[in-house]
Amino acid sequence: REAIRRSQDKLRTIVNAVDAQIHVKNKDGRYVFANQALLDHWNVSEQAVVGHRAGDLLRTHQHTKRLEQKVTDEFAQRKRDC
């Protein structure tokens, strides 16, 4: 078991050292791994990706963007009202 863990740690270190965005999905389309380049590009944590499907992440991203726009719009309206 220890040898497997060390091997996995070594592989993770190597995969995280490359600039290419790398991910692995299971047969259900859920992410089981995303390297640091992909996480940095998407500006998310590993916990936000692993275990989810791409559609889940897209819906979350779209929801976040809508909320950000709503806050921006409300702030602009209040500023105009002052």
GROMACS .gro file of N, CA and C in nm, residues 24-81:
model
  174
   24VAL      N    1  -0.889   1.351  -1.581
   24VAL     CA    2  -0.934   1.213  -1.598
   24VAL      C    3  -1.078   1.207  -1.549
   25LYS      N    4  -1.163   1.143  -1.629
   25LYS     CA    5  -1.303   1.124  -1.590
   25LYS      C    6  -1.331   0.974  -1.579
   26ASN      N    7  -1.426   0.940  -1.495
   26ASN     CA    8  -1.467   0.800  -1.485
   26ASN      C    9  -1.572   0.770  -1.592
   27LYS      N   10  -1.623   0.650  -1.594
   27LYS     CA   11  -1.718   0.608  -1.698
   27LYS      C   12  -1.849   0.685  -1.690
   28ASP      N   13  -1.879   0.745  -1.576
   28ASP     CA   14  -2.000   0.825  -1.559
   28ASP      C   15  -1.980   0.971  -1.599
   29GLY      N   16  -1.858   1.003  -1.642
   29GLY     CA   17  -1.829   1.140  -1.684
   29GLY      C   18  -1.793   1.234  -1.570
   30ARG      N   19  -1.768   1.177  -1.454
   30ARG     CA   20  -1.728   1.260  -1.339
   30ARG      C   21  -1.575   1.270  -1.335
   31TYR      N   22  -1.528   1.390  -1.303
   31TYR     CA   23  -1.385   1.411  -1.291
   31TYR      C   24  -1.331   1.334  -1.170
   32VAL      N   25  -1.225   1.259  -1.191
   32VAL     CA   26  -1.158   1.192  -1.080
   32VAL      C   27  -1.021   1.255  -1.056
   33PHE      N   28  -0.975   1.335  -1.152
   33PHE     CA   29  -0.847   1.404  -1.137
   33PHE      C   30  -0.845   1.525  -1.229
   34ALA      N   31  -0.787   1.633  -1.181
   34ALA     CA   32  -0.759   1.751  -1.263
   34ALA      C   33  -0.626   1.807  -1.215
   35ASN      N   34  -0.534   1.830  -1.310
   35ASN     CA   35  -0.403   1.878  -1.267
   35ASN      C   36  -0.407   2.028  -1.237
   36GLN      N   37  -0.298   2.077  -1.182
   36GLN     CA   38  -0.293   2.216  -1.136
   36GLN      C   39  -0.310   2.316  -1.250
   37ALA      N   40  -0.258   2.285  -1.368
   37ALA     CA   41  -0.274   2.377  -1.482
   37ALA      C   42  -0.421   2.397  -1.516
   38LEU      N   43  -0.499   2.290  -1.512
   38LEU     CA   44  -0.642   2.300  -1.540
   38LEU      C   45  -0.713   2.377  -1.430
   39LEU      N   46  -0.679   2.346  -1.306
   39LEU     CA   47  -0.741   2.416  -1.193
   39LEU      C   48  -0.710   2.565  -1.198
   40ASP      N   49  -0.586   2.600  -1.231
   40ASP     CA   50  -0.548   2.741  -1.241
   40ASP      C   51  -0.622   2.809  -1.355
   41HIS      N   52  -0.633   2.741  -1.469
   41HIS     CA   53  -0.702   2.798  -1.584
   41HIS      C   54  -0.849   2.825  -1.552
   42TRP      N   55  -0.913   2.731  -1.483
   42TRP     CA   56  -1.054   2.746  -1.447
   42TRP      C   57  -1.072   2.828  -1.320
   43ASN      N   58  -0.963   2.855  -1.249
   43ASN     CA   59  -0.966   2.930  -1.124
   43ASN      C   60  -1.058   2.864  -1.021
   44VAL      N   61  -1.036   2.733  -1.003
   44VAL     CA   62  -1.116   2.655  -0.908
   44VAL      C   63  -1.023   2.565  -0.826
   45SER      N   64  -1.078   2.510  -0.719
   45SER     CA   65  -1.003   2.415  -0.637
   45SER      C   66  -1.028   2.274  -0.688
   46GLU      N   67  -0.942   2.183  -0.647
   46GLU     CA   68  -0.961   2.043  -0.684
   46GLU      C   69  -1.093   1.990  -0.630
   47GLN      N   70  -1.129   2.032  -0.510
   47GLN     CA   71  -1.254   1.989  -0.448
   47GLN      C   72  -1.376   2.035  -0.528
   48ALA      N   73  -1.364   2.147  -0.599
   48ALA     CA   74  -1.476   2.197  -0.678
   48ALA      C   75  -1.495   2.118  -0.806
   49VAL      N   76  -1.392   2.043  -0.848
   49VAL     CA   77  -1.397   1.970  -0.975
   49VAL      C   78  -1.419   1.821  -0.954
   50VAL      N   79  -1.337   1.759  -0.871
   50VAL     CA   80  -1.340   1.613  -0.854
   50VAL      C   81  -1.477   1.568  -0.801
   51GLY      N   82  -1.532   1.469  -0.869
   51GLY     CA   83  -1.662   1.417  -0.831
   51GLY      C   84  -1.778   1.478  -0.907
   52HIS      N   85  -1.749   1.582  -0.986
   52HIS     CA   86  -1.854   1.651  -1.061
   52HIS      C   87  -1.842   1.624  -1.210
   53ARG      N   88  -1.951   1.648  -1.281
   53ARG     CA   89  -1.952   1.639  -1.427
   53ARG      C   90  -1.929   1.779  -1.483
   54ALA      N   91  -1.888   1.785  -1.608
   54ALA     CA   92  -1.863   1.914  -1.673
   54ALA      C   93  -1.988   2.002  -1.670
   55GLY      N   94  -2.104   1.943  -1.694
   55GLY     CA   95  -2.229   2.019  -1.691
   55GLY      C   96  -2.257   2.081  -1.555
   56ASP      N   97  -2.223   2.008  -1.449
   56ASP     CA   98  -2.241   2.062  -1.313
   56ASP      C   99  -2.155   2.187  -1.295
   57LEU      N  100  -2.031   2.179  -1.342
   57LEU     CA  101  -1.939   2.291  -1.328
   57LEU      C  102  -1.984   2.410  -1.411
   58LEU      N  103  -2.033   2.383  -1.531
   58LEU     CA  104  -2.081   2.490  -1.618
   58LEU      C  105  -2.201   2.560  -1.556
   59ARG      N  106  -2.295   2.483  -1.505
   59ARG     CA  107  -2.413   2.544  -1.442
   59ARG      C  108  -2.372   2.628  -1.322
   60THR      N  109  -2.278   2.579  -1.242
   60THR     CA  110  -2.230   2.654  -1.127
   60THR      C  111  -2.164   2.783  -1.173
   61HIS      N  112  -2.082   2.775  -1.278
   61HIS     CA  113  -2.014   2.893  -1.331
   61HIS      C  114  -2.116   2.994  -1.383
   62GLN      N  115  -2.215   2.949  -1.458
   62GLN     CA  116  -2.316   3.038  -1.512
   62GLN      C  117  -2.397   3.103  -1.400
   63HIS      N  118  -2.430   3.026  -1.297
   63HIS     CA  119  -2.504   3.080  -1.183
   63HIS      C  120  -2.421   3.187  -1.113
   64THR      N  121  -2.294   3.160  -1.093
   64THR     CA  122  -2.205   3.257  -1.029
   64THR      C  123  -2.197   3.385  -1.111
   65LYS      N  124  -2.184   3.372  -1.243
   65LYS     CA  125  -2.177   3.489  -1.330
   65LYS      C  126  -2.307   3.570  -1.322
   66ARG      N  127  -2.421   3.502  -1.319
   66ARG     CA  128  -2.549   3.574  -1.307
   66ARG      C  129  -2.557   3.649  -1.175
   67LEU      N  130  -2.514   3.585  -1.066
   67LEU     CA  131  -2.514   3.652  -0.936
   67LEU      C  132  -2.421   3.773  -0.935
   68GLU      N  133  -2.301   3.758  -0.993
   68GLU     CA  134  -2.208   3.870  -1.001
   68GLU      C  135  -2.269   3.986  -1.079
   69GLN      N  136  -2.336   3.956  -1.190
   69GLN     CA  137  -2.398   4.059  -1.271
   69GLN      C  138  -2.511   4.127  -1.195
   70LYS      N  139  -2.588   4.050  -1.120
   70LYS     CA  140  -2.698   4.107  -1.042
   70LYS      C  141  -2.644   4.204  -0.937
   71VAL      N  142  -2.539   4.165  -0.867
   71VAL     CA  143  -2.478   4.253  -0.767
   71VAL      C  144  -2.425   4.380  -0.832
   72THR      N  145  -2.358   4.366  -0.946
   72THR     CA  146  -2.305   4.481  -1.019
   72THR      C  147  -2.418   4.574  -1.061
   73ASP      N  148  -2.526   4.518  -1.114
   73ASP     CA  149  -2.640   4.599  -1.157
   73ASP      C  150  -2.704   4.672  -1.039
   74GLU      N  151  -2.722   4.603  -0.928
   74GLU     CA  152  -2.783   4.665  -0.811
   74GLU      C  153  -2.694   4.776  -0.756
   75PHE      N  154  -2.564   4.753  -0.754
   75PHE     CA  155  -2.471   4.855  -0.707
   75PHE      C  156  -2.478   4.979  -0.797
   76ALA      N  157  -2.483   4.958  -0.928
   76ALA     CA  158  -2.491   5.070  -1.023
   76ALA      C  159  -2.621   5.146  -1.005
   77GLN      N  160  -2.730   5.074  -0.982
   77GLN     CA  161  -2.860   5.140  -0.961
   77GLN      C  162  -2.858   5.224  -0.835
   78ARG      N  163  -2.804   5.172  -0.728
   78ARG     CA  164  -2.796   5.248  -0.603
   78ARG      C  165  -2.711   5.372  -0.618
   79LYS      N  166  -2.603   5.359  -0.694
   79LYS     CA  167  -2.514   5.472  -0.717
   79LYS      C  168  -2.588   5.580  -0.796
   80ARG      N  169  -2.670   5.541  -0.893
   80ARG     CA  170  -2.747   5.638  -0.972
   80ARG      C  171  -2.854   5.706  -0.884
   81ASP      N  172  -2.909   5.630  -0.789
   81ASP     CA  173  -3.016   5.683  -0.702
   81ASP      C  174  -2.963   5.783  -0.600
   0.00000   0.00000   0.00000
